[in-house]
Coordinates of C-alpha atoms and ligand atoms in Angstrom, one line a residue:
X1 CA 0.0 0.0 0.0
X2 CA 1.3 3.7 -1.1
X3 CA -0.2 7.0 0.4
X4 CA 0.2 10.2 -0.3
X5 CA -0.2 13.8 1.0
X6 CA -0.3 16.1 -1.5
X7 CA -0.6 19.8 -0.3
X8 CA 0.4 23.1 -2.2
X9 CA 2.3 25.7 -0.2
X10 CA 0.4 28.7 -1.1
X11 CA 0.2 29.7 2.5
X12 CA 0.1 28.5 6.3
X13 CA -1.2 24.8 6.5
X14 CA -4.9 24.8 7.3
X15 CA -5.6 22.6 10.2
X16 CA -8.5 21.0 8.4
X17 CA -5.5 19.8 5.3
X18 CA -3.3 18.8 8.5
X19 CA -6.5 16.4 9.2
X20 CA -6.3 15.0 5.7
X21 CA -2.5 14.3 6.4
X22 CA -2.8 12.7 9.5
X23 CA -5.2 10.6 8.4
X24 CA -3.3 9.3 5.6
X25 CA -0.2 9.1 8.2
X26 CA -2.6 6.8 10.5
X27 CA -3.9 5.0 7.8
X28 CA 0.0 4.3 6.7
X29 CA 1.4 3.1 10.3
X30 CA -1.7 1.1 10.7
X31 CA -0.8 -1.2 7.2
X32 CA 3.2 -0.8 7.7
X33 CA 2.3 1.1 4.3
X34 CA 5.0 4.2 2.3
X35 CA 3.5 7.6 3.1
X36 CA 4.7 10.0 0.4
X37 CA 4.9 13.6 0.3
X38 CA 4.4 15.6 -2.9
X39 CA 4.3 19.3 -3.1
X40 CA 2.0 20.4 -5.5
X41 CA 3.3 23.8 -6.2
X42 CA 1.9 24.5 -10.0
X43 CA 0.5 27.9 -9.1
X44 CA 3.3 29.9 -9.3
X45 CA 1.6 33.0 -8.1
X46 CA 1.0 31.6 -4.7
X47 CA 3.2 29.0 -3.9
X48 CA 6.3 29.9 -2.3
X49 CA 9.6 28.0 -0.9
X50 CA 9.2 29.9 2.3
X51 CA 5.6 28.0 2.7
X52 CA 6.7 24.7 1.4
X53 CA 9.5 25.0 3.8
X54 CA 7.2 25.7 7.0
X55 CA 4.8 23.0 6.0
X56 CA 7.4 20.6 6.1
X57 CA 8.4 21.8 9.9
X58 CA 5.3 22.1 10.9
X59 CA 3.8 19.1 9.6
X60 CA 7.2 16.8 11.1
X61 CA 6.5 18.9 13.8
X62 CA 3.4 17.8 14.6
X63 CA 5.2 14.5 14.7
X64 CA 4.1 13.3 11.1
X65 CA 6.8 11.4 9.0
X66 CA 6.9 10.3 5.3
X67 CA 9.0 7.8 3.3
X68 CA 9.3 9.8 0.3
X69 CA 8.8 13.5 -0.5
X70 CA 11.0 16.3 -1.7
X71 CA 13.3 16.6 1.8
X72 CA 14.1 13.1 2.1
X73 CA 14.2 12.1 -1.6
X74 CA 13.0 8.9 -3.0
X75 CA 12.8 6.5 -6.1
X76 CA 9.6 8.4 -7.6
X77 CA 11.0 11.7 -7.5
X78 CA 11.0 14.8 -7.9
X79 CA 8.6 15.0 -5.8
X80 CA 7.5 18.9 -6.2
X81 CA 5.1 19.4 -9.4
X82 CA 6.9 22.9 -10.6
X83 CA 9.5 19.9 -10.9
X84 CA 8.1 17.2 -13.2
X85 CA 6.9 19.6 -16.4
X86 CA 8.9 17.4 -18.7
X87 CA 7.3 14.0 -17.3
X88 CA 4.0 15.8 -17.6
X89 CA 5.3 17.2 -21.5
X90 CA 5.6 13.5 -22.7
X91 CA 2.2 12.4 -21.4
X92 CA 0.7 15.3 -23.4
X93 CA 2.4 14.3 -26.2
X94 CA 1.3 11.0 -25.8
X95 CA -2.6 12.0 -25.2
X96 CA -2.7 14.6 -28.4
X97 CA -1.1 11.7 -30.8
X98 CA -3.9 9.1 -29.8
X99 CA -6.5 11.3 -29.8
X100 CA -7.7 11.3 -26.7
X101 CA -6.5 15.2 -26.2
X102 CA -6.7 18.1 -28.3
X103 CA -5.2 21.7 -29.0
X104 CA -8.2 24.6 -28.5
X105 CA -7.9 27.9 -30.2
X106 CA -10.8 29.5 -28.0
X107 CA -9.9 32.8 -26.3
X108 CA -10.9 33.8 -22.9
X109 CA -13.0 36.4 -23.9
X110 CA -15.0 34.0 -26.6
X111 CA -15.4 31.2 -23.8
X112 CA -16.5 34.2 -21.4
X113 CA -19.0 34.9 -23.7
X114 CA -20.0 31.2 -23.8
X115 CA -20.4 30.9 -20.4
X116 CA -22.3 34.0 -20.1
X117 CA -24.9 32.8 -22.7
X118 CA -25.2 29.3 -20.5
X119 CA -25.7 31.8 -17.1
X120 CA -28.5 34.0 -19.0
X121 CA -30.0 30.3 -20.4
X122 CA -29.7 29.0 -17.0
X123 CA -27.8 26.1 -18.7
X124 CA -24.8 24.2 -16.7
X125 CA -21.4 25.5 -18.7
X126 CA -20.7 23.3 -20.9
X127 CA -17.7 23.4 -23.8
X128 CA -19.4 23.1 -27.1
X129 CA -16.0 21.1 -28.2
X130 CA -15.6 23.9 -30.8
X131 CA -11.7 22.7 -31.7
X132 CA -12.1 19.4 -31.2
X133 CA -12.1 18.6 -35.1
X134 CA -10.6 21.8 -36.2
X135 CA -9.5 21.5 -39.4
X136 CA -6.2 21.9 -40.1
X137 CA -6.8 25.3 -41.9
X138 CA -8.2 26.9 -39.3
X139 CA -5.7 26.1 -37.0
X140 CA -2.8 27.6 -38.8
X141 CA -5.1 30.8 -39.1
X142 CA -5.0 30.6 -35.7
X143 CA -1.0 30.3 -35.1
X144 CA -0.6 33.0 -37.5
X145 CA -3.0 35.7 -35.6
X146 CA -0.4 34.7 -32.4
X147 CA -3.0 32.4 -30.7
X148 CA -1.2 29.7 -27.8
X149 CA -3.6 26.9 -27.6
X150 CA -4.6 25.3 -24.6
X151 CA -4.8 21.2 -24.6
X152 CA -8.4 19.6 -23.9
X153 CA -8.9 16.3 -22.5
X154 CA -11.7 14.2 -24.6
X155 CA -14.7 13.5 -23.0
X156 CA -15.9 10.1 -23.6
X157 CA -19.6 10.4 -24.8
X158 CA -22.0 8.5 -22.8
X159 CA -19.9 6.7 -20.1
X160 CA -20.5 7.0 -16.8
X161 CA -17.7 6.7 -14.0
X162 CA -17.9 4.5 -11.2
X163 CA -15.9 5.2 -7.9
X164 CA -16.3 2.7 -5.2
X165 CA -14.8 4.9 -2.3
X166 CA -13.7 3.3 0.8
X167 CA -15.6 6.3 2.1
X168 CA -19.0 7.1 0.4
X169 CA -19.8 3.9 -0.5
X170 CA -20.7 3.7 -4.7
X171 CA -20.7 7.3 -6.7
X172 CA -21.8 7.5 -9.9
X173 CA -21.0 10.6 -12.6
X174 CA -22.7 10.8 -16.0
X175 CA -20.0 11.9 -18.2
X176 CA -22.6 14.7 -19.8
X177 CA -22.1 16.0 -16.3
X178 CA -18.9 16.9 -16.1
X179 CA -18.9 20.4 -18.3
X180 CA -17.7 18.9 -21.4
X181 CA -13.4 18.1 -22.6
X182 CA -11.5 19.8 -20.1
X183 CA -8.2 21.8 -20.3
X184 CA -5.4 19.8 -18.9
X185 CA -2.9 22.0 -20.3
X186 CA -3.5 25.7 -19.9
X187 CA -2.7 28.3 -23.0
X188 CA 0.8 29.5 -21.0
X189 CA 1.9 25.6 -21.0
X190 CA 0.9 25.0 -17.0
X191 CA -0.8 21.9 -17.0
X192 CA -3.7 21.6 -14.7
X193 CA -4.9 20.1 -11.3
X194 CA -6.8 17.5 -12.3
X195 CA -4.6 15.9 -15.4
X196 CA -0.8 16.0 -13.4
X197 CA -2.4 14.5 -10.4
X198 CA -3.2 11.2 -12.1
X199 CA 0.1 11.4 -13.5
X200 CA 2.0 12.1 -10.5
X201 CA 0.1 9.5 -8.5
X202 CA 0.4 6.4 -11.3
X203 CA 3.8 7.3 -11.4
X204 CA 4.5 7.5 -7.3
X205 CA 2.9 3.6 -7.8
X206 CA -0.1 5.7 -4.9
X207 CA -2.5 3.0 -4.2
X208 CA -5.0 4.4 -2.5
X209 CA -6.1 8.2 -2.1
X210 CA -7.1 9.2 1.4
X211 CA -8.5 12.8 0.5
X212 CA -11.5 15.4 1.4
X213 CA -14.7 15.1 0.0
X214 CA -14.6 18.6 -1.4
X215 CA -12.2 16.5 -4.5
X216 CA -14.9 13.6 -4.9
X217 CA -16.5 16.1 -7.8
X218 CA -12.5 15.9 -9.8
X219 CA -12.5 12.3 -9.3
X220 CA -14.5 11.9 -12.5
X221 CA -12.0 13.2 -14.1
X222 CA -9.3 12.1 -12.6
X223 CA -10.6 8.5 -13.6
X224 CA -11.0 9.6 -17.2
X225 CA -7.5 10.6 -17.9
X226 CA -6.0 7.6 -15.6
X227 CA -7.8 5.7 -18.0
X228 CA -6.6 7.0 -21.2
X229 CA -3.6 7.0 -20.2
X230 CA -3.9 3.1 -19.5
X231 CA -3.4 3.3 -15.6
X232 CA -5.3 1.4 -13.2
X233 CA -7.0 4.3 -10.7
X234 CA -6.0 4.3 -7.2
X235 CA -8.7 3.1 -4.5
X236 CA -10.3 6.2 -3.1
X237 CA -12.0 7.7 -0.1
X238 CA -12.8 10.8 0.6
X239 CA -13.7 12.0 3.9
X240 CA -15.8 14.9 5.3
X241 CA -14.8 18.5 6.0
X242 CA -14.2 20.2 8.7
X243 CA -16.6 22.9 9.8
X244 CA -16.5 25.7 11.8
X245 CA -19.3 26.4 15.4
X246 CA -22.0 27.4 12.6
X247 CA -21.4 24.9 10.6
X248 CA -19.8 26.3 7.7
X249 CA -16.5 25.9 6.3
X250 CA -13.9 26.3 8.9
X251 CA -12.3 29.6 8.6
X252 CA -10.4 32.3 10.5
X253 CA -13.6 33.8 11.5
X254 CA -14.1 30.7 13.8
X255 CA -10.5 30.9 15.5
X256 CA -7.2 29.3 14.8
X257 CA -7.4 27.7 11.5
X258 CA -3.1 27.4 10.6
X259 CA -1.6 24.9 12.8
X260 CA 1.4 27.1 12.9
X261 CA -0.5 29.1 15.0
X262 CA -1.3 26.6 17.0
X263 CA 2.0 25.5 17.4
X264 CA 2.8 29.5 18.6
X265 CA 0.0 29.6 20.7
X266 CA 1.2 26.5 23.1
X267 CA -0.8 24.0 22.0
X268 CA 1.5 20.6 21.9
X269 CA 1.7 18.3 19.2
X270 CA 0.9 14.8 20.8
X271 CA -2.8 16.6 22.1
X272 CA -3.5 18.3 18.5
X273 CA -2.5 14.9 16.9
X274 CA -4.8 13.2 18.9
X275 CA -7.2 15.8 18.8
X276 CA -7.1 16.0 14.9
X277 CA -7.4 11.9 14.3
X278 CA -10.2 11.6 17.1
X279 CA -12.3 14.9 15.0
X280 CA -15.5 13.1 13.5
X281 CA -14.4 9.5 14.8
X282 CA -15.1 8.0 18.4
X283 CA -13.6 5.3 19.9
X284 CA -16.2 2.3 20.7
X285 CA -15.1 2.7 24.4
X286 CA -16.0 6.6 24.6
X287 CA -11.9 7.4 25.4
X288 CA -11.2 10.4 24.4
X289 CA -7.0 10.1 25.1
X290 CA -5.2 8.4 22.7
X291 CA -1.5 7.7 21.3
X292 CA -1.6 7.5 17.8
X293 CA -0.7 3.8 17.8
X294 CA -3.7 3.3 19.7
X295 CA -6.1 5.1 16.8
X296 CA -3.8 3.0 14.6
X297 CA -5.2 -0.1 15.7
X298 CA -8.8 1.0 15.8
X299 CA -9.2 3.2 13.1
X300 CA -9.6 2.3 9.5
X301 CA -10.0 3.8 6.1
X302 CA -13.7 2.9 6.2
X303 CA -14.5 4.2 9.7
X304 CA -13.0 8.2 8.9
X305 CA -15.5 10.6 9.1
X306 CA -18.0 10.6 6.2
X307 CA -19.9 13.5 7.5
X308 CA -18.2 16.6 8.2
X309 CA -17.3 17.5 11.9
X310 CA -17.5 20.1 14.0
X311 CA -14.3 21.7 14.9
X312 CA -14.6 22.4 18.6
X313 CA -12.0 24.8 20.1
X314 CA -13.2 24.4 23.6
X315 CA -12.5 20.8 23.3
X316 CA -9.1 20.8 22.3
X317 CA -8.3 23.3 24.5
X318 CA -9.1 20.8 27.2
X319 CA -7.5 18.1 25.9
X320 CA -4.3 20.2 25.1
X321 CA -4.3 20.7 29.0
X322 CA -4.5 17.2 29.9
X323 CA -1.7 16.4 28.1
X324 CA -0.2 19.7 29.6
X325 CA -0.3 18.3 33.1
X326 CA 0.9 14.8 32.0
X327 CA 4.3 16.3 30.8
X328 CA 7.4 15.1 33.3
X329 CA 8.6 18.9 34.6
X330 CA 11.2 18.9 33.1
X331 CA 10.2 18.5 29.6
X332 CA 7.4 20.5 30.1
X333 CA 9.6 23.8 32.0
X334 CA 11.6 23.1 28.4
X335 CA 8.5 23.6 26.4
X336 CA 7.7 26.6 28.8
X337 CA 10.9 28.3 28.6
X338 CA 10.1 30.3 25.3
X339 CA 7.0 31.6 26.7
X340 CA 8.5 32.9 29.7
X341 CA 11.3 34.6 27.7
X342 CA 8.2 36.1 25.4
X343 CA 6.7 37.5 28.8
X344 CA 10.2 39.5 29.2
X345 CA 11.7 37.2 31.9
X346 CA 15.2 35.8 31.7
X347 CA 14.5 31.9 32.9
X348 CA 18.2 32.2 33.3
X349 CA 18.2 34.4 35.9
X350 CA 15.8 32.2 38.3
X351 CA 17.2 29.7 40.3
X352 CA 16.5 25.8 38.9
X353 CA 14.7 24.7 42.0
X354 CA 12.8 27.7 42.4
X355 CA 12.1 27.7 38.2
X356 CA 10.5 24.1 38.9
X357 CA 8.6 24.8 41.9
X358 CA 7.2 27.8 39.5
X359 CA 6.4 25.4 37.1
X360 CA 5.0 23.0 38.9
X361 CA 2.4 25.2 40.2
X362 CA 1.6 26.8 36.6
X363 CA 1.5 23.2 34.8
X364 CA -2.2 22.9 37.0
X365 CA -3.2 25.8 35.8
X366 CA -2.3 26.4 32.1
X367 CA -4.2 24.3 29.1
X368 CA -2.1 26.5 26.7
X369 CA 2.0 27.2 27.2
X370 CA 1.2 30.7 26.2
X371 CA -0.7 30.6 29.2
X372 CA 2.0 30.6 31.5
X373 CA 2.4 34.5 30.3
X374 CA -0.3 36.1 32.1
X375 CA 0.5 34.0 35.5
X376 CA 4.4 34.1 35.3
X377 CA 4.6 37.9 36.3
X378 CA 2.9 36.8 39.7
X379 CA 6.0 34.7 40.5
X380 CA 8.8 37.1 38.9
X381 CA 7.7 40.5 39.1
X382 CA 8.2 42.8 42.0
X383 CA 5.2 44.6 42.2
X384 CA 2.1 44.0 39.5
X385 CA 0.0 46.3 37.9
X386 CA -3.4 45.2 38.5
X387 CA -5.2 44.2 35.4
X388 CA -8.7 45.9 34.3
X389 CA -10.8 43.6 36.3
X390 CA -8.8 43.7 39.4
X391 CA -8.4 47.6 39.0
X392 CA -11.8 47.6 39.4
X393 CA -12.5 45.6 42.7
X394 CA -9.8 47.2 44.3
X395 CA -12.1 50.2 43.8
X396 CA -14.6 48.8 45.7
X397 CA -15.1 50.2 49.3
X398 CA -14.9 46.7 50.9
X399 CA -11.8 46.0 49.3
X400 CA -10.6 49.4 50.5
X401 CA -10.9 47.9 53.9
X402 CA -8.9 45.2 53.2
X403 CA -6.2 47.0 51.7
X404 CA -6.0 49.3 54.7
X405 CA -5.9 46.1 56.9
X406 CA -3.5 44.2 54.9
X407 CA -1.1 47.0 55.4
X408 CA -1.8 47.2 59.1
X409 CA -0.7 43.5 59.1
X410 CA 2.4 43.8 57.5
X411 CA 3.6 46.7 59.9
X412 CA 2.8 43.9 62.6
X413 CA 2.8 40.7 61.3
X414 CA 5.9 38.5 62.6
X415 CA 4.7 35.0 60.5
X416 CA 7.0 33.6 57.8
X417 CA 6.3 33.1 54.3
X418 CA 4.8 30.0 54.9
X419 CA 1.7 30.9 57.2
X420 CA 1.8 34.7 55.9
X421 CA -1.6 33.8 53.7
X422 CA -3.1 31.9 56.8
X423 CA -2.1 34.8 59.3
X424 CA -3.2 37.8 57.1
X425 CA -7.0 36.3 56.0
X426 CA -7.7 35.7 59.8
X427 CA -6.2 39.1 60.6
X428 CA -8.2 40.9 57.6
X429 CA -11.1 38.8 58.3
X430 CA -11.2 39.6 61.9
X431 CA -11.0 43.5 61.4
X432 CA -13.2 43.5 58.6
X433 CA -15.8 40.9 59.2
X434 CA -15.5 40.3 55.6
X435 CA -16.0 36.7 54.8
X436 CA -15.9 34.6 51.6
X437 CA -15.0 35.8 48.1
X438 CA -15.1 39.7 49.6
X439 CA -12.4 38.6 51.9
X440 CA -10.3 36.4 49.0
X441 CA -11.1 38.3 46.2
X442 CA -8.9 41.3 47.3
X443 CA -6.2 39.6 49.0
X444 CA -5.6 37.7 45.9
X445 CA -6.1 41.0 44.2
X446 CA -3.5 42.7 46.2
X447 CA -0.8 40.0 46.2
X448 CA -1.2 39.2 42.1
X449 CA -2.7 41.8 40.4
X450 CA -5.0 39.1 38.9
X451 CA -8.6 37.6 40.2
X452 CA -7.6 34.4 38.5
X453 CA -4.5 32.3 38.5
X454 CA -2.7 29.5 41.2
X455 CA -3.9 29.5 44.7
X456 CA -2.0 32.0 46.9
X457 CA -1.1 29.4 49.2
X458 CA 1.3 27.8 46.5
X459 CA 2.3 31.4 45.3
X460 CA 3.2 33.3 48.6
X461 CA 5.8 30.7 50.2
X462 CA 7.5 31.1 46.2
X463 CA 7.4 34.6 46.1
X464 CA 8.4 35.1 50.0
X465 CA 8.2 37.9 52.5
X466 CA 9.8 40.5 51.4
X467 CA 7.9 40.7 47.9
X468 CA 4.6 39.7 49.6
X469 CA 5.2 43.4 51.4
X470 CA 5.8 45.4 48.8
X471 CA 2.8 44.0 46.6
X472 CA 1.0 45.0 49.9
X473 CA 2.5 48.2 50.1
X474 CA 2.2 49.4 46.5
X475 CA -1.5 48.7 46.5
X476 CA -1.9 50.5 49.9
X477 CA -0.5 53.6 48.1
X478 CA -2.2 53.2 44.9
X479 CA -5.9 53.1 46.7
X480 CA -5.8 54.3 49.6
Ligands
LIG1 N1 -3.1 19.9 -3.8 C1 -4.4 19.4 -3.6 C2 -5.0 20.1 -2.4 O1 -4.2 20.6 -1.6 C3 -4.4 17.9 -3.4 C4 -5.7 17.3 -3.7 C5 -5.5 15.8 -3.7 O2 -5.3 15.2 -2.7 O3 -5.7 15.2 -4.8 O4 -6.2 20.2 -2.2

């Protein structure tokens, strides 16, 4: 069995293409089966080496591997399209000479026109197959006023096209369906989509085509031209899309859609792996955490998602933090390190034991590792501007009290960092009468600038005396 994953770099991956590739790189462990990977970067306009180049990362990354492709070489190579042009050259060659293809003089603005005519008639757009017998007259009338043809594919009249996909089950197309012969090869000598595919997959020996369902309508064709060019057509099965909260295609409206942002926001690759293969397939026992060997062995081609699923962000935001918590400390304060450097703290400068005590406390709390951005300042800074909602609490007249109380305290207090949090509630509390979240809610305030975050009594033994006083202090002057 051959797979392959054939993207085009005209931009960040799109997490619902990362799908398609993990599929095919489950599909591949699964039957001890050659993964390929073949860049399909035809458009020159949109493609770029910067792109391909960050796919490739991302993708091995995200911890996907391949056989073949255009980093680690291979027997059926090249394996970028914008590579292959003379392979692609000889087929057309080999399509105009037996007839199956032919050379069409039509200019855009005529089929324009053509098209227009079908719109008004409310007719599908058809070709009228104009230049498929041209005579040979007309065509060098055609050279001579400067004309580049384009090369049509044949339609066979009357035939209809059979796909039994793994997937959808039996799919029929009427060839009178499929908008008449079809460029392959455009006027400026690109050939299309829909012919160098078949090539490209006959000649990488792919035997089975793991794709979304928005391609099931190019299969047809895809067929077709395998067929005139006498090769057998890979097995296929196309899966659903992914869809965004409203049910419409996934897009950047709905959130994250690259999974290089992802990747920048702290998600981690084993969750968004598991994440990605588990999206529109369950597991009979209901377990939601998986290694992909385990979704190996339980998964097959026949059980991916047919219907399209529902990305949900919530969800693999949850799952990204139980995998989060799972990390051994000190691959996970690796992980962090980055994030904390981002925040404009020098992990350097803190000492190890101290760094993984911080760590340890933040791993509960984070389901991101950008997370650990907003809570790290609690730990490292000196004193901490309060954020918006905090801002406004201190405002409050009951927190006023408690501000005034806590500074009392420290003029007073003679506990040590360890039973400082237990010592200043009952001391607050006791001059306040304050009880509850209007006792808590401040004091957290006070001492972290933040409502949410860790529980003071893992952050005031880390951040000590000394710093516990001045967060006390600064707030005292700032409100009071
Ligand atoms: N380059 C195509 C895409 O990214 C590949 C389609 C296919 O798998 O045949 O959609």
């Amino acid at each position: 069995m051959r797979l392959r994953f054939a993207p085009s770099p005209t931009g960040y991956i799109h997490i619902g293409n990362v799908r398609t590739a993990v599929y095919n790189y489950i599909i591949a462990k699964k039957y001890n089966a050659e993964l390929i990977l073949r860049i399909e970067d035809t458009d020159k306009e949109r493609s770029t080496k910067e792109y391909e180049t960050m796919l490739i990362e991302d993708l091995k990354w995200l911890g996907l591997a391949w056989a073949e492709g255009p980093d680690t070489g291979g027997s059926c190579g090249p394996y970028r399209q914008s590579e292959r042009f003379k392979i692609y050259k000889d087929f057309t060659e080999r399509l105009l000479q037996n007839g199956n293809a032919y050379h069409c003089y039509c200019t855009p603005e005529e089929l324009e026109a053509h098209r227009k005519e079908a719109a008004a008639a409310n007719k599908p757009i058809v070709y009228s197959g104009r230049c498929r017998n041209l005579p040979a007259v007309e065509k060098m009338k055609f050279e001579a006023m400067g004309r580049k043809p384009s090369v049509r594919f044949k339609l066979p009249e009357d035939v209809s096209i059979e796909i039994d996909d793994k997937i959808k089950g039996r799919v029929v197309f009427d060839s009178e369906n499929i908008g008449g012969d079809f460029i392959i090869v455009r006027s400026d000598g690109v050939p299309v989509y829909n012919y160098i595919v078949v090539i490209d997959d006959a000649m990488m020996k792919i035997t089975n085509i793991i794709r979304g369902e928005d391609h099931l309508s190019n299969t047809p064709k895809q067929i077709l031209v395998a067929k005139a060019l006498g090769f057998t057509p890979p097995v296929y099965a196309h899966h659903g899309l992914v869809l965004g909260p409203d049910r419409s295609k996934l897009s950047k409206r709905h959130g994250i859609t690259s999974l290089r942002r992802y990747r920048e926001q702290g998600y981690l690759a084993d969750a968004l792996l598991n994440y990605l293969s588990m999206l529109g397939w369950a597991s009979e026992s209901g377990e939601e955490i998986f290694s992909i060997d385990e979704i190996a062995k339980q998964i097959d081609i026949e059980k991916l998602s047919n219907s399209p699923a529902v990305f949900d962000f919530q969800k693999l935001k949850w799952m990204n933090g139980q995998y989060l918590r799972k990390y051994p400390l000190d691959k996970i304060t690796d992980l962090f390190i980055p994030y904390i450097k981002e925040a404009g703290y020098d992990p350097n400068k803190i000492e190890k034991q101290q760094l993984e005590v911080i760590i340890s406390i933040l791993q509960k709390k984070c389901d991101l590792l950008s997370e650990i951005k907003s809570f790290i300042g609690i730990f490292l800074a000196e004193v901490l501007e309060p954020d918006e909602e905090t801002d406004m609490l201190l405002k409050e007249e009951d927190s006023k009290k408690i501000i005034t109380e806590a500074y009392e305290f420290i003029k007073t207090n003679t506990a040590d960092k360890d039973s400082l949090i237990g010592a200043l509630v009952s001391f607050a509390k006791g001059r306040t009468g304050l009880k509850g979240k209007k006792l808590f809610m401040p004091i957290r305030g006070i001492l972290t600038g933040r409502l949410k975050g860790p529980e003071l009594d893992d952050v005031v033994p880390v951040i000590g005396l000394d710093k516990s006083r001045k967060r006390i202090e600064y707030m005292f002057n700032r409100y009071i």
